[in-house]
DNA sequence: GTTAATAATGAAAAGGAATTCATTTTTCTT
DNA sequence: AAGAAAAATGAATTCCTTTTCATTATTAAC
């Protein structure tokens, strides 16, 4: 798992990094909220541990920014015992959990597993390579930002992702994506695929949908 | 909301019942784990508060039983400060959260709202009265057939259902449903609500969305 | 290299969703 | 009861999505 730790106390940060790395996770540590936000712009983490009090941008502000940007990565806040009232605020602002210092590593580990399990078993996201489809909001995000797709483009992309690695013929697409709304004798499929390709390539810089002459298309994410 | 409290300390139980009832919730209190399990057999709760230590069946055992039966109702465990190691166990056994005594009512209230919100938004369907929203396909079905909604109408209905029983102001709707696409100085909210009302009433034969003059709207499914 | 079949492209048209507008109705205060 | 504020309504307009169209490009067969 990719874990981001934002903690300005170096002793705590190092201890967490060491213990979590021993569990086989990939850990990135930053020491202020601004760097935390910058990291989330280009890396998809599985969970983020945020200290409450940090220089420049507080943990709560980081969390708020993530949620406002539509980023649902699990967030655990580390808090001091005195800040009870703020815990209410934190949960309301979108944190998945918080832990009160001092805490045991086992406790943190269990909480990480719990929030990640809830996140992963949502089955409400399709993640492939650098693409993440949120199946409820129908938003498509990448490390380079969100891709704005129309309804048809979204349905088409979802179909491709669910059948990645397989050649999909045009007739299959008419039945599965267009359903009853398809008129034969037009090239609406080619046009829609072209538009989807443009949007994906603009963001990801590579071609994910390949043509197979006379047979159809195949989605290869890498 | 229907809330089950399983707590053998009568003082704590009564205090929680009183405070939560004042928030408008329906509270059932039992004093041991066996009665808690029996209650869950016949009542669908929105959330369950379980004390860790209880006669006959402990809170952890109740939780374990629920999860083994496939019951995903949110569970919050109340624990004493000394029982850190068992907290790990509790989360791993499927508790959604726990609170360490002593705690403030505001903290409990916030955690209840957080786990219930996650529970409600985790499922792929929202079911309320005669309406069922399929959150993936965005189809709305009733016993009398499917209701064809536009994207905006669907988002609006979903928001109402997620906040049923609460008055929702127009400004809140602009921020939550329209987000950045809202132009002040128009009556797009009123028009969209009117269109949604028409479709719901045509199918269900009753008015679910009520106006509160000068404040906003409230969704009451029954 | 040529030809036919298939795919891609730029632009326009069609259709539907969302918003705006003008007016009417309802609600609350006085 | 009257007037102001808020909400609802019918219809039109605007905007966006989807499809259609004409043309060009690419691919495969010969």
Tab-separated table of C-alpha atoms (C1' of nucleotides) in Angstrom:
chain	number	residue	atom	x	y	z
A	1	UNK	CA	0.000	0.000	0.000
A	2	UNK	CA	1.033	3.564	-0.692
A	3	UNK	CA	0.795	5.529	2.537
A	4	UNK	CA	1.373	9.243	2.971
A	5	UNK	CA	2.344	10.451	6.412
A	6	UNK	CA	2.156	14.167	7.082
A	7	UNK	CA	3.724	14.764	10.511
A	8	UNK	CA	6.061	17.557	11.546
A	9	UNK	CA	7.341	15.696	14.609
A	10	UNK	CA	10.311	13.854	13.120
A	11	UNK	CA	10.461	11.250	15.867
A	12	UNK	CA	6.869	10.195	15.379
A	13	UNK	CA	7.200	10.341	11.601
A	14	UNK	CA	10.284	8.177	11.550
A	15	UNK	CA	8.800	5.683	13.934
A	16	UNK	CA	5.649	5.328	11.871
A	17	UNK	CA	7.622	5.063	8.647
A	18	UNK	CA	9.829	2.348	10.065
A	19	UNK	CA	6.992	0.304	11.515
A	20	UNK	CA	4.733	0.576	8.488
A	21	UNK	CA	7.568	-0.168	6.078
A	22	UNK	CA	8.240	-3.326	8.036
A	23	UNK	CA	4.664	-4.302	7.244
A	24	UNK	CA	5.533	-4.056	3.556
A	25	UNK	CA	3.965	-0.698	2.792
A	26	UNK	CA	5.448	2.091	0.710
A	27	UNK	CA	5.686	5.187	2.854
A	28	UNK	CA	6.125	8.801	1.907
A	29	UNK	CA	6.702	11.307	4.697
A	30	UNK	CA	6.215	15.040	4.481
A	31	UNK	CA	6.440	17.592	7.265
A	32	UNK	CA	3.850	20.164	6.401
A	33	UNK	CA	0.402	20.344	4.880
A	34	UNK	CA	1.480	22.114	1.754
A	35	UNK	CA	3.780	19.287	0.764
A	36	UNK	CA	1.056	16.829	1.621
A	37	UNK	CA	-1.333	18.502	-0.802
A	38	UNK	CA	1.314	18.636	-3.506
A	39	UNK	CA	2.007	14.934	-3.077
A	40	UNK	CA	-1.618	14.007	-3.503
A	41	UNK	CA	-1.701	15.876	-6.815
A	42	UNK	CA	0.552	13.371	-8.496
A	43	UNK	CA	0.411	10.181	-6.464
A	44	UNK	CA	-2.592	7.998	-5.685
A	45	UNK	CA	-2.282	6.917	-2.066
A	46	UNK	CA	-4.203	4.114	-0.425
A	47	UNK	CA	-4.425	6.000	2.865
A	48	UNK	CA	-3.170	9.264	4.326
A	49	UNK	CA	-2.141	9.884	7.926
A	50	UNK	CA	-2.351	13.561	8.811
A	51	UNK	CA	-1.166	15.237	11.950
A	52	UNK	CA	-3.660	17.739	13.207
A	53	UNK	CA	-1.222	20.564	13.787
A	54	UNK	CA	1.245	21.209	11.019
A	55	UNK	CA	3.030	24.217	9.625
A	56	UNK	CA	1.539	26.138	6.701
A	57	UNK	CA	-1.550	24.013	6.214
A	58	UNK	CA	-3.143	22.076	9.052
A	59	UNK	CA	-4.202	18.495	8.748
A	60	UNK	CA	-7.844	19.495	8.838
A	61	UNK	CA	-7.301	21.938	6.001
A	62	UNK	CA	-5.564	19.254	3.965
A	63	UNK	CA	-8.481	16.939	4.550
A	64	UNK	CA	-10.994	19.585	3.661
A	65	UNK	CA	-9.161	20.316	0.437
A	66	UNK	CA	-9.063	16.650	-0.516
A	67	UNK	CA	-12.768	16.196	-0.012
A	68	UNK	CA	-13.636	19.408	-1.803
A	69	UNK	CA	-11.606	18.166	-4.747
A	70	UNK	CA	-13.547	14.945	-4.752
A	71	UNK	CA	-10.650	12.904	-3.467
A	72	UNK	CA	-11.999	10.137	-1.250
A	73	UNK	CA	-8.775	8.524	-0.180
A	74	UNK	CA	-9.060	7.352	3.430
A	75	UNK	CA	-7.741	9.916	5.896
A	76	UNK	CA	-6.760	9.347	9.502
A	77	UNK	CA	-6.035	12.375	11.663
A	78	UNK	CA	-3.634	12.340	14.562
A	79	UNK	CA	-4.778	14.545	17.398
A	80	UNK	CA	-3.759	15.550	20.871
A	81	UNK	CA	-6.042	14.597	23.719
A	82	UNK	CA	-7.123	18.166	24.418
A	83	UNK	CA	-8.787	18.793	21.096
A	84	UNK	CA	-12.064	16.979	21.623
A	85	UNK	CA	-14.276	19.628	20.093
A	86	UNK	CA	-12.164	19.705	16.956
A	87	UNK	CA	-12.618	15.971	16.499
A	88	UNK	CA	-16.247	16.586	15.824
A	89	UNK	CA	-15.231	19.089	13.196
A	90	UNK	CA	-12.700	16.717	11.651
A	91	UNK	CA	-15.168	13.910	11.116
A	92	UNK	CA	-17.689	16.312	9.725
A	93	UNK	CA	-15.115	17.652	7.294
A	94	UNK	CA	-14.553	14.206	5.882
A	95	UNK	CA	-11.852	12.480	7.880
A	96	UNK	CA	-12.515	8.767	8.097
A	97	UNK	CA	-11.015	8.371	11.511
A	98	UNK	CA	-8.721	9.918	14.052
A	99	UNK	CA	-6.369	8.657	16.696
A	100	UNK	CA	-5.579	10.425	19.921
A	101	UNK	CA	-1.952	10.704	20.986
A	102	UNK	CA	-0.408	8.815	22.533
A	103	UNK	CA	-1.374	5.663	20.675
A	104	UNK	CA	0.035	2.230	20.063
A	105	UNK	CA	1.240	1.127	16.678
A	106	UNK	CA	-1.142	-1.837	16.764
A	107	UNK	CA	-4.035	0.544	17.192
A	108	UNK	CA	-2.968	2.646	14.238
A	109	UNK	CA	-2.387	-0.426	12.137
A	110	UNK	CA	-5.860	-1.740	12.906
A	111	UNK	CA	-7.449	1.554	12.048
A	112	UNK	CA	-5.546	1.780	8.803
A	113	UNK	CA	-6.740	-1.652	7.837
A	114	UNK	CA	-10.306	-0.816	8.780
A	115	UNK	CA	-10.561	2.396	6.773
A	116	UNK	CA	-8.752	0.894	3.799
A	117	UNK	CA	-10.994	-2.149	3.862
A	118	UNK	CA	-14.089	0.039	3.862
A	119	UNK	CA	-12.622	2.063	1.004
A	120	UNK	CA	-11.678	-0.936	-1.101
A	121	UNK	CA	-14.767	-3.039	-0.530
A	122	UNK	CA	-16.911	-0.155	-1.658
A	123	UNK	CA	-16.885	-1.710	-5.110
A	124	UNK	CA	-17.846	1.718	-6.188
A	125	UNK	CA	-14.646	2.450	-7.963
A	126	UNK	CA	-12.856	0.952	-10.917
A	127	UNK	CA	-9.151	1.539	-10.791
A	128	UNK	CA	-6.927	0.681	-13.694
A	129	UNK	CA	-3.448	2.082	-14.258
A	130	UNK	CA	-3.741	5.810	-13.762
A	131	UNK	CA	-7.501	5.905	-14.151
A	132	UNK	CA	-10.063	5.814	-11.403
A	133	UNK	CA	-13.760	5.682	-12.140
A	134	UNK	CA	-16.080	6.639	-9.327
A	135	UNK	CA	-19.121	4.554	-10.154
A	136	UNK	CA	-21.504	6.627	-8.053
A	137	UNK	CA	-20.530	10.120	-9.056
A	138	UNK	CA	-19.396	8.952	-12.482
A	139	UNK	CA	-16.282	11.062	-12.161
A	140	UNK	CA	-13.047	9.979	-13.764
A	141	UNK	CA	-9.875	10.996	-12.033
A	142	UNK	CA	-6.196	10.603	-12.749
A	143	UNK	CA	-3.081	11.814	-10.945
A	144	UNK	CA	-3.090	14.669	-13.440
A	145	UNK	CA	-6.577	15.768	-12.652
A	146	UNK	CA	-10.128	14.903	-13.378
A	147	UNK	CA	-11.314	14.088	-16.887
A	148	UNK	CA	-14.639	15.595	-17.833
A	149	UNK	CA	-16.597	13.020	-19.813
A	150	UNK	CA	-20.115	13.097	-21.178
A	151	UNK	CA	-22.536	10.365	-20.213
A	152	UNK	CA	-21.906	8.318	-23.305
A	153	UNK	CA	-18.165	8.678	-23.075
A	154	UNK	CA	-18.281	7.521	-19.453
A	155	UNK	CA	-20.398	4.478	-20.270
A	156	UNK	CA	-18.054	3.585	-23.112
A	157	UNK	CA	-14.936	3.932	-20.979
A	158	UNK	CA	-16.476	1.861	-18.196
A	159	UNK	CA	-17.297	-0.878	-20.690
A	160	UNK	CA	-13.761	-0.849	-22.022
A	161	UNK	CA	-12.267	-1.033	-18.527
A	162	UNK	CA	-14.530	-3.894	-17.503
A	163	UNK	CA	-13.403	-5.754	-20.613
A	164	UNK	CA	-9.834	-4.613	-20.767
A	165	UNK	CA	-7.555	-6.846	-22.764
A	166	UNK	CA	-10.388	-8.226	-24.916
A	167	UNK	CA	-11.279	-7.215	-28.455
A	168	UNK	CA	-14.729	-5.696	-28.432
A	169	UNK	CA	-16.604	-5.565	-31.712
A	170	UNK	CA	-18.754	-2.667	-32.766
A	171	UNK	CA	-21.938	-4.725	-32.653
A	172	UNK	CA	-21.192	-5.631	-29.043
A	173	UNK	CA	-20.757	-1.949	-28.277
A	174	UNK	CA	-24.063	-1.068	-29.921
A	175	UNK	CA	-25.843	-3.624	-27.769
A	176	UNK	CA	-24.083	-2.921	-24.519
A	177	UNK	CA	-23.418	0.791	-24.537
A	178	UNK	CA	-26.020	2.174	-26.913
A	179	UNK	CA	-28.675	-0.435	-26.161
A	180	UNK	CA	-31.947	0.610	-27.838
A	181	UNK	CA	-30.711	4.041	-28.817
A	182	UNK	CA	-28.598	2.909	-31.758
A	183	UNK	CA	-29.312	3.686	-35.397
A	184	UNK	CA	-27.431	1.576	-37.890
A	185	UNK	CA	-25.941	3.332	-40.864
A	186	UNK	CA	-24.114	5.971	-38.853
A	187	UNK	CA	-20.585	6.161	-37.483
A	188	UNK	CA	-21.584	7.299	-34.046
A	189	UNK	CA	-19.378	4.633	-32.465
A	190	UNK	CA	-16.254	5.791	-34.274
A	191	UNK	CA	-16.987	9.408	-33.446
A	192	UNK	CA	-17.601	8.718	-29.770
A	193	UNK	CA	-14.449	6.611	-29.509
A	194	UNK	CA	-12.487	9.360	-31.180
A	195	UNK	CA	-13.782	11.914	-28.680
A	196	UNK	CA	-13.019	9.639	-25.734
A	197	UNK	CA	-9.525	8.953	-27.068
A	198	UNK	CA	-8.821	12.646	-27.302
A	199	UNK	CA	-9.794	13.290	-23.700
A	200	UNK	CA	-7.845	10.337	-22.345
A	201	UNK	CA	-4.756	11.134	-24.355
A	202	UNK	CA	-4.844	14.786	-23.427
A	203	UNK	CA	-4.652	13.859	-19.757
A	204	UNK	CA	-2.601	10.680	-19.740
A	205	UNK	CA	-0.383	11.323	-22.718
A	206	UNK	CA	-0.824	7.858	-24.216
A	207	UNK	CA	-3.242	5.874	-26.302
A	208	UNK	CA	-5.265	3.353	-24.358
A	209	UNK	CA	-7.780	2.310	-27.002
A	210	UNK	CA	-6.403	0.484	-30.029
A	211	UNK	CA	-8.209	-0.391	-33.216
A	212	UNK	CA	-8.178	-3.933	-34.546
A	213	UNK	CA	-8.963	-3.624	-38.224
A	214	UNK	CA	-12.180	-5.369	-39.193
A	215	UNK	CA	-12.806	-6.655	-35.639
A	216	UNK	CA	-13.220	-3.794	-33.198
A	217	UNK	CA	-11.314	-2.180	-30.367
A	218	UNK	CA	-9.212	-3.298	-27.449
A	219	UNK	CA	-8.505	-1.398	-24.246
A	220	UNK	CA	-4.965	-1.797	-23.003
A	221	UNK	CA	-4.257	0.446	-20.052
A	222	UNK	CA	-0.540	0.147	-20.065
B	1	UNK	CA	-33.104	7.121	13.208
B	2	UNK	CA	-33.520	3.844	15.034
B	3	UNK	CA	-30.697	3.397	17.519
B	4	UNK	CA	-30.008	0.402	19.725
B	5	UNK	CA	-28.000	0.985	22.895
B	6	UNK	CA	-26.626	-2.047	24.691
B	7	UNK	CA	-25.144	-0.832	27.971
B	8	UNK	CA	-25.423	-2.452	31.397
B	9	UNK	CA	-24.538	0.768	33.264
B	10	UNK	CA	-27.992	2.268	33.760
B	11	UNK	CA	-26.731	5.792	34.307
B	12	UNK	CA	-24.841	5.877	31.041
B	13	UNK	CA	-27.692	4.176	29.202
B	14	UNK	CA	-30.283	6.600	30.471
B	15	UNK	CA	-28.122	9.593	29.728
B	16	UNK	CA	-27.497	8.477	26.168
B	17	UNK	CA	-31.138	7.661	25.617
B	18	UNK	CA	-32.231	11.047	26.854
B	19	UNK	CA	-29.697	13.002	24.795
B	20	UNK	CA	-30.261	11.052	21.598
B	21	UNK	CA	-34.020	11.176	21.956
B	22	UNK	CA	-33.766	14.925	22.213
B	23	UNK	CA	-32.111	14.819	18.808
B	24	UNK	CA	-35.232	13.179	17.448
B	25	UNK	CA	-33.983	9.606	17.314
B	26	UNK	CA	-35.864	6.492	18.381
B	27	UNK	CA	-33.866	4.695	21.043
B	28	UNK	CA	-34.067	1.177	22.324
B	29	UNK	CA	-31.992	0.292	25.373
B	30	UNK	CA	-31.020	-3.221	26.487
B	31	UNK	CA	-28.691	-4.227	29.274
B	32	UNK	CA	-26.978	-7.351	28.026
B	33	UNK	CA	-25.668	-8.783	24.802
B	34	UNK	CA	-28.238	-11.522	24.539
B	35	UNK	CA	-31.093	-9.042	24.441
B	36	UNK	CA	-29.149	-6.963	21.959
B	37	UNK	CA	-28.861	-9.911	19.591
B	38	UNK	CA	-32.514	-10.728	19.996
B	39	UNK	CA	-33.476	-7.157	19.185
B	40	UNK	CA	-31.478	-7.135	15.987
B	41	UNK	CA	-33.371	-10.193	14.810
B	42	UNK	CA	-36.606	-8.280	14.519
B	43	UNK	CA	-35.754	-4.587	14.195
B	44	UNK	CA	-33.719	-2.836	11.529
B	45	UNK	CA	-31.543	-0.320	13.343
B	46	UNK	CA	-29.684	2.530	11.701
B	47	UNK	CA	-26.823	2.216	14.177
B	48	UNK	CA	-25.952	0.151	17.257
B	49	UNK	CA	-24.013	1.363	20.284
B	50	UNK	CA	-22.462	-1.557	22.199
B	51	UNK	CA	-20.716	-1.455	25.505
B	52	UNK	CA	-17.606	-3.584	25.528
B	53	UNK	CA	-18.262	-5.387	28.749
B	54	UNK	CA	-21.734	-6.757	29.218
B	55	UNK	CA	-23.270	-9.720	30.994
B	56	UNK	CA	-23.889	-12.940	29.100
B	57	UNK	CA	-22.626	-11.809	25.700
B	58	UNK	CA	-19.964	-9.123	25.354
B	59	UNK	CA	-20.204	-6.261	22.911
B	60	UNK	CA	-17.465	-7.766	20.803
B	61	UNK	CA	-19.293	-11.046	20.591
B	62	UNK	CA	-22.480	-9.271	19.544
B	63	UNK	CA	-20.570	-7.474	16.840
B	64	UNK	CA	-18.926	-10.653	15.657
B	65	UNK	CA	-22.295	-12.376	15.469
B	66	UNK	CA	-23.777	-9.524	13.432
B	67	UNK	CA	-20.980	-9.556	10.885
B	68	UNK	CA	-21.000	-13.337	10.584
B	69	UNK	CA	-24.707	-13.128	9.816
B	70	UNK	CA	-24.035	-10.643	7.052
B	71	UNK	CA	-25.539	-7.759	8.991
B	72	UNK	CA	-23.699	-4.585	8.060
B	73	UNK	CA	-25.442	-2.132	10.363
B	74	UNK	CA	-22.967	0.424	11.735
B	75	UNK	CA	-21.630	-0.542	15.157
B	76	UNK	CA	-19.884	1.702	17.663
B	77	UNK	CA	-18.230	0.116	20.684
B	78	UNK	CA	-17.856	1.854	24.031
B	79	UNK	CA	-14.627	0.941	25.735
B	80	UNK	CA	-12.671	1.738	28.854
B	81	UNK	CA	-9.317	3.416	28.429
B	82	UNK	CA	-7.391	0.382	29.603
B	83	UNK	CA	-8.492	-1.904	26.849
B	84	UNK	CA	-6.279	-0.670	24.012
B	85	UNK	CA	-5.236	-4.075	22.721
B	86	UNK	CA	-8.823	-5.207	22.430
B	87	UNK	CA	-9.683	-2.192	20.336
B	88	UNK	CA	-7.542	-3.628	17.610
B	89	UNK	CA	-9.514	-6.815	17.853
B	90	UNK	CA	-12.807	-4.980	17.777
B	91	UNK	CA	-12.073	-3.131	14.568
B	92	UNK	CA	-10.807	-6.285	12.988
B	93	UNK	CA	-14.004	-8.050	13.948
B	94	UNK	CA	-16.030	-5.495	12.089
B	95	UNK	CA	-16.857	-2.660	14.441
B	96	UNK	CA	-17.029	0.597	12.535
B	97	UNK	CA	-15.793	2.728	15.382
B	98	UNK	CA	-15.291	2.863	19.080
B	99	UNK	CA	-15.272	5.529	21.725
B	100	UNK	CA	-13.189	5.513	24.849
B	101	UNK	CA	-14.842	6.422	28.133
B	102	UNK	CA	-15.183	9.041	29.268
B	103	UNK	CA	-16.505	10.848	26.209
B	104	UNK	CA	-18.615	13.849	25.395
B	105	UNK	CA	-22.042	13.568	23.875
B	106	UNK	CA	-20.996	15.775	20.978
B	107	UNK	CA	-18.226	13.343	20.148
B	108	UNK	CA	-20.587	10.385	20.171
B	109	UNK	CA	-23.100	12.263	18.109
B	110	UNK	CA	-20.500	13.162	15.493
B	111	UNK	CA	-19.286	9.589	15.275
B	112	UNK	CA	-22.805	8.286	14.912
B	113	UNK	CA	-23.408	10.686	12.054
B	114	UNK	CA	-20.112	9.751	10.411
B	115	UNK	CA	-20.620	5.978	10.485
B	116	UNK	CA	-24.254	6.276	9.441
B	117	UNK	CA	-23.324	8.551	6.565
B	118	UNK	CA	-20.647	6.102	5.415
B	119	UNK	CA	-23.107	3.243	5.744
B	120	UNK	CA	-25.752	5.029	3.765
B	121	UNK	CA	-23.399	6.147	1.031
B	122	UNK	CA	-21.635	2.787	0.922
B	123	UNK	CA	-24.597	0.847	-0.259
B	124	UNK	CA	-25.361	0.818	-3.925
B	125	UNK	CA	-28.996	1.465	-3.345
B	126	UNK	CA	-30.935	4.009	-1.394
B	127	UNK	CA	-34.298	2.724	-0.353
B	128	UNK	CA	-36.853	4.955	1.236
B	129	UNK	CA	-40.559	4.233	1.373
B	130	UNK	CA	-41.595	3.242	-2.140
B	131	UNK	CA	-38.495	4.648	-3.835
B	132	UNK	CA	-35.336	2.814	-4.699
B	133	UNK	CA	-32.340	4.608	-6.140
B	134	UNK	CA	-29.771	2.454	-7.850
B	135	UNK	CA	-26.641	4.488	-7.229
B	136	UNK	CA	-24.629	2.872	-10.001
B	137	UNK	CA	-27.108	2.957	-12.838
B	138	UNK	CA	-28.828	6.029	-11.464
B	139	UNK	CA	-32.200	4.454	-12.102
B	140	UNK	CA	-35.122	5.208	-9.845
B	141	UNK	CA	-37.693	2.506	-9.415
B	142	UNK	CA	-40.965	2.205	-7.541
B	143	UNK	CA	-43.555	-0.569	-7.188
B	144	UNK	CA	-45.424	1.272	-9.951
B	145	UNK	CA	-42.544	1.317	-12.387
B	146	UNK	CA	-39.397	3.199	-13.104
B	147	UNK	CA	-39.216	6.985	-12.973
B	148	UNK	CA	-37.216	8.612	-15.729
B	149	UNK	CA	-35.217	11.466	-14.224
B	150	UNK	CA	-32.675	13.806	-15.776
B	151	UNK	CA	-29.236	14.036	-14.241
B	152	UNK	CA	-30.025	17.079	-12.185
B	153	UNK	CA	-33.317	15.681	-11.003
B	154	UNK	CA	-31.572	12.501	-9.909
B	155	UNK	CA	-28.867	14.386	-7.996
B	156	UNK	CA	-31.498	16.500	-6.300
B	157	UNK	CA	-33.601	13.502	-5.277
B	158	UNK	CA	-30.546	11.691	-3.948
B	159	UNK	CA	-29.619	14.710	-1.862
B	160	UNK	CA	-33.120	14.935	-0.465
B	161	UNK	CA	-33.144	11.253	0.438
B	162	UNK	CA	-29.749	11.440	2.124
B	163	UNK	CA	-31.022	14.312	4.215
B	164	UNK	CA	-34.582	13.202	4.680
B	165	UNK	CA	-36.355	14.749	7.626
B	166	UNK	CA	-34.117	17.823	7.639
B	167	UNK	CA	-34.935	21.237	6.262
B	168	UNK	CA	-32.558	21.991	3.411
B	169	UNK	CA	-32.074	25.607	2.447
B	170	UNK	CA	-31.713	26.755	-1.107
B	171	UNK	CA	-28.164	27.920	-0.538
B	172	UNK	CA	-27.243	24.447	0.663
B	173	UNK	CA	-28.772	23.033	-2.494
B	174	UNK	CA	-26.808	25.418	-4.681
B	175	UNK	CA	-23.588	24.307	-3.029
B	176	UNK	CA	-24.297	20.614	-2.884
B	177	UNK	CA	-26.304	19.850	-6.001
B	178	UNK	CA	-25.378	22.648	-8.379
B	179	UNK	CA	-21.889	23.185	-7.026
B	180	UNK	CA	-20.019	25.558	-9.307
B	181	UNK	CA	-22.668	25.545	-12.003
B	182	UNK	CA	-25.068	27.847	-10.206
B	183	UNK	CA	-25.998	31.351	-11.296
B	184	UNK	CA	-27.655	33.448	-8.646
B	185	UNK	CA	-30.599	35.552	-9.725
B	186	UNK	CA	-32.494	32.715	-11.347
B	187	UNK	CA	-35.107	30.328	-10.015
B	188	UNK	CA	-33.540	27.207	-11.396
B	189	UNK	CA	-33.896	25.501	-8.015
B	190	UNK	CA	-37.627	26.069	-7.813
B	191	UNK	CA	-38.080	24.944	-11.395
B	192	UNK	CA	-36.046	21.791	-10.950
B	193	UNK	CA	-37.868	20.925	-7.729
B	194	UNK	CA	-41.166	21.475	-9.452
B	195	UNK	CA	-40.177	19.128	-12.279
B	196	UNK	CA	-39.005	16.495	-9.807
B	197	UNK	CA	-42.182	16.832	-7.779
B	198	UNK	CA	-44.277	16.264	-10.862
B	199	UNK	CA	-42.488	13.060	-11.758
B	200	UNK	CA	-42.596	11.684	-8.221
B	201	UNK	CA	-46.243	12.550	-7.709
B	202	UNK	CA	-47.248	11.122	-11.058
B	203	UNK	CA	-45.832	7.764	-10.029
B	204	UNK	CA	-46.362	7.657	-6.279
B	205	UNK	CA	-49.525	9.706	-5.995
B	206	UNK	CA	-48.297	11.795	-3.057
B	207	UNK	CA	-46.137	14.758	-2.289
B	208	UNK	CA	-42.786	13.931	-0.771
B	209	UNK	CA	-41.098	17.309	-0.952
B	210	UNK	CA	-42.566	20.024	1.217
B	211	UNK	CA	-41.751	23.702	1.182
B	212	UNK	CA	-40.865	25.500	4.387
B	213	UNK	CA	-41.545	29.142	3.710
B	214	UNK	CA	-38.428	31.299	3.947
B	215	UNK	CA	-36.231	28.322	4.923
B	216	UNK	CA	-36.172	25.724	2.197
B	217	UNK	CA	-37.476	22.246	1.573
B	218	UNK	CA	-37.884	19.056	3.559
B	219	UNK	CA	-38.142	15.552	2.203
B	220	UNK	CA	-40.609	13.410	4.110
B	221	UNK	CA	-41.114	10.031	2.453
B	222	UNK	CA	-44.168	9.055	4.339
C	1	DG	C1'	0.720	0.639	-56.770
C	2	DT	C1'	-4.259	0.267	-56.956
C	3	DT	C1'	-8.627	-0.532	-55.144
C	4	DA	C1'	-12.015	-1.541	-51.774
C	5	DA	C1'	-13.181	-1.715	-47.108
C	6	DT	C1'	-12.799	0.199	-42.763
C	7	DA	C1'	-11.716	3.796	-39.581
C	8	DA	C1'	-10.989	8.604	-38.311
C	9	DT	C1'	-11.945	13.450	-38.514
C	10	DG	C1'	-13.974	18.234	-38.637
C	11	DA	C1'	-18.083	20.326	-38.718
C	12	DA	C1'	-22.982	20.745	-38.614
C	13	DA	C1'	-27.567	19.289	-37.207
C	14	DA	C1'	-30.743	17.324	-34.019
C	15	DG	C1'	-32.379	16.409	-29.566
C	16	DG	C1'	-32.648	16.779	-24.803
C	17	DA	C1'	-31.279	18.882	-20.441
C	18	DA	C1'	-30.745	22.841	-17.879
C	19	DT	C1'	-31.547	27.444	-17.231
C	20	DT	C1'	-33.904	31.801	-17.804
C	21	DC	C1'	-37.907	34.613	-18.073
C	22	DA	C1'	-42.333	36.573	-17.134
C	23	DT	C1'	-46.183	35.813	-14.708
C	24	DT	C1'	-49.154	33.814	-11.245
C	25	DT	C1'	-49.919	31.824	-6.791
C	26	DT	C1'	-49.047	31.206	-2.045
C	27	DT	C1'	-47.554	32.572	2.413
C	28	DC	C1'	-46.549	35.638	6.014
C	29	DT	C1'	-46.599	40.126	8.218
C	30	DT	C1'	-48.917	44.136	9.263
D	1	DA	C1'	-57.834	42.742	3.934
D	2	DA	C1'	-53.670	44.538	1.885
D	3	DG	C1'	-49.051	44.352	0.635
D	4	DA	C1'	-44.521	42.327	0.355
D	5	DA	C1'	-41.755	38.359	0.016
D	6	DA	C1'	-41.188	33.826	-1.404
D	7	DA	C1'	-42.457	30.017	-4.173
D	8	DA	C1'	-44.547	27.841	-8.179
D	9	DT	C1'	-45.646	27.589	-12.991
D	10	DG	C1'	-45.786	27.581	-18.157
D	11	DA	C1'	-43.088	28.594	-21.758
D	12	DA	C1'	-39.050	30.048	-24.122
D	13	DT	C1'	-34.123	30.213	-24.516
D	14	DT	C1'	-29.585	28.575	-24.011
D	15	DC	C1'	-26.377	25.127	-23.633
D	16	DC	C1'	-24.539	20.685	-24.009
D	17	DT	C1'	-24.651	16.014	-25.638
D	18	DT	C1'	-25.341	12.961	-29.172
D	19	DT	C1'	-25.829	11.923	-33.715
D	20	DT	C1'	-25.358	12.732	-38.602
D	21	DC	C1'	-22.852	14.098	-42.595
D	22	DA	C1'	-19.246	14.650	-45.870
D	23	DT	C1'	-14.711	13.966	-46.430
D	24	DT	C1'	-10.107	12.219	-45.518
D	25	DA	C1'	-6.929	8.737	-43.825
D	26	DT	C1'	-5.570	4.100	-42.980
D	27	DT	C1'	-5.423	-0.750	-43.760
D	28	DA	C1'	-5.619	-5.049	-46.182
D	29	DA	C1'	-6.048	-7.710	-50.381
D	30	DC	C1'	-4.575	-8.287	-54.917
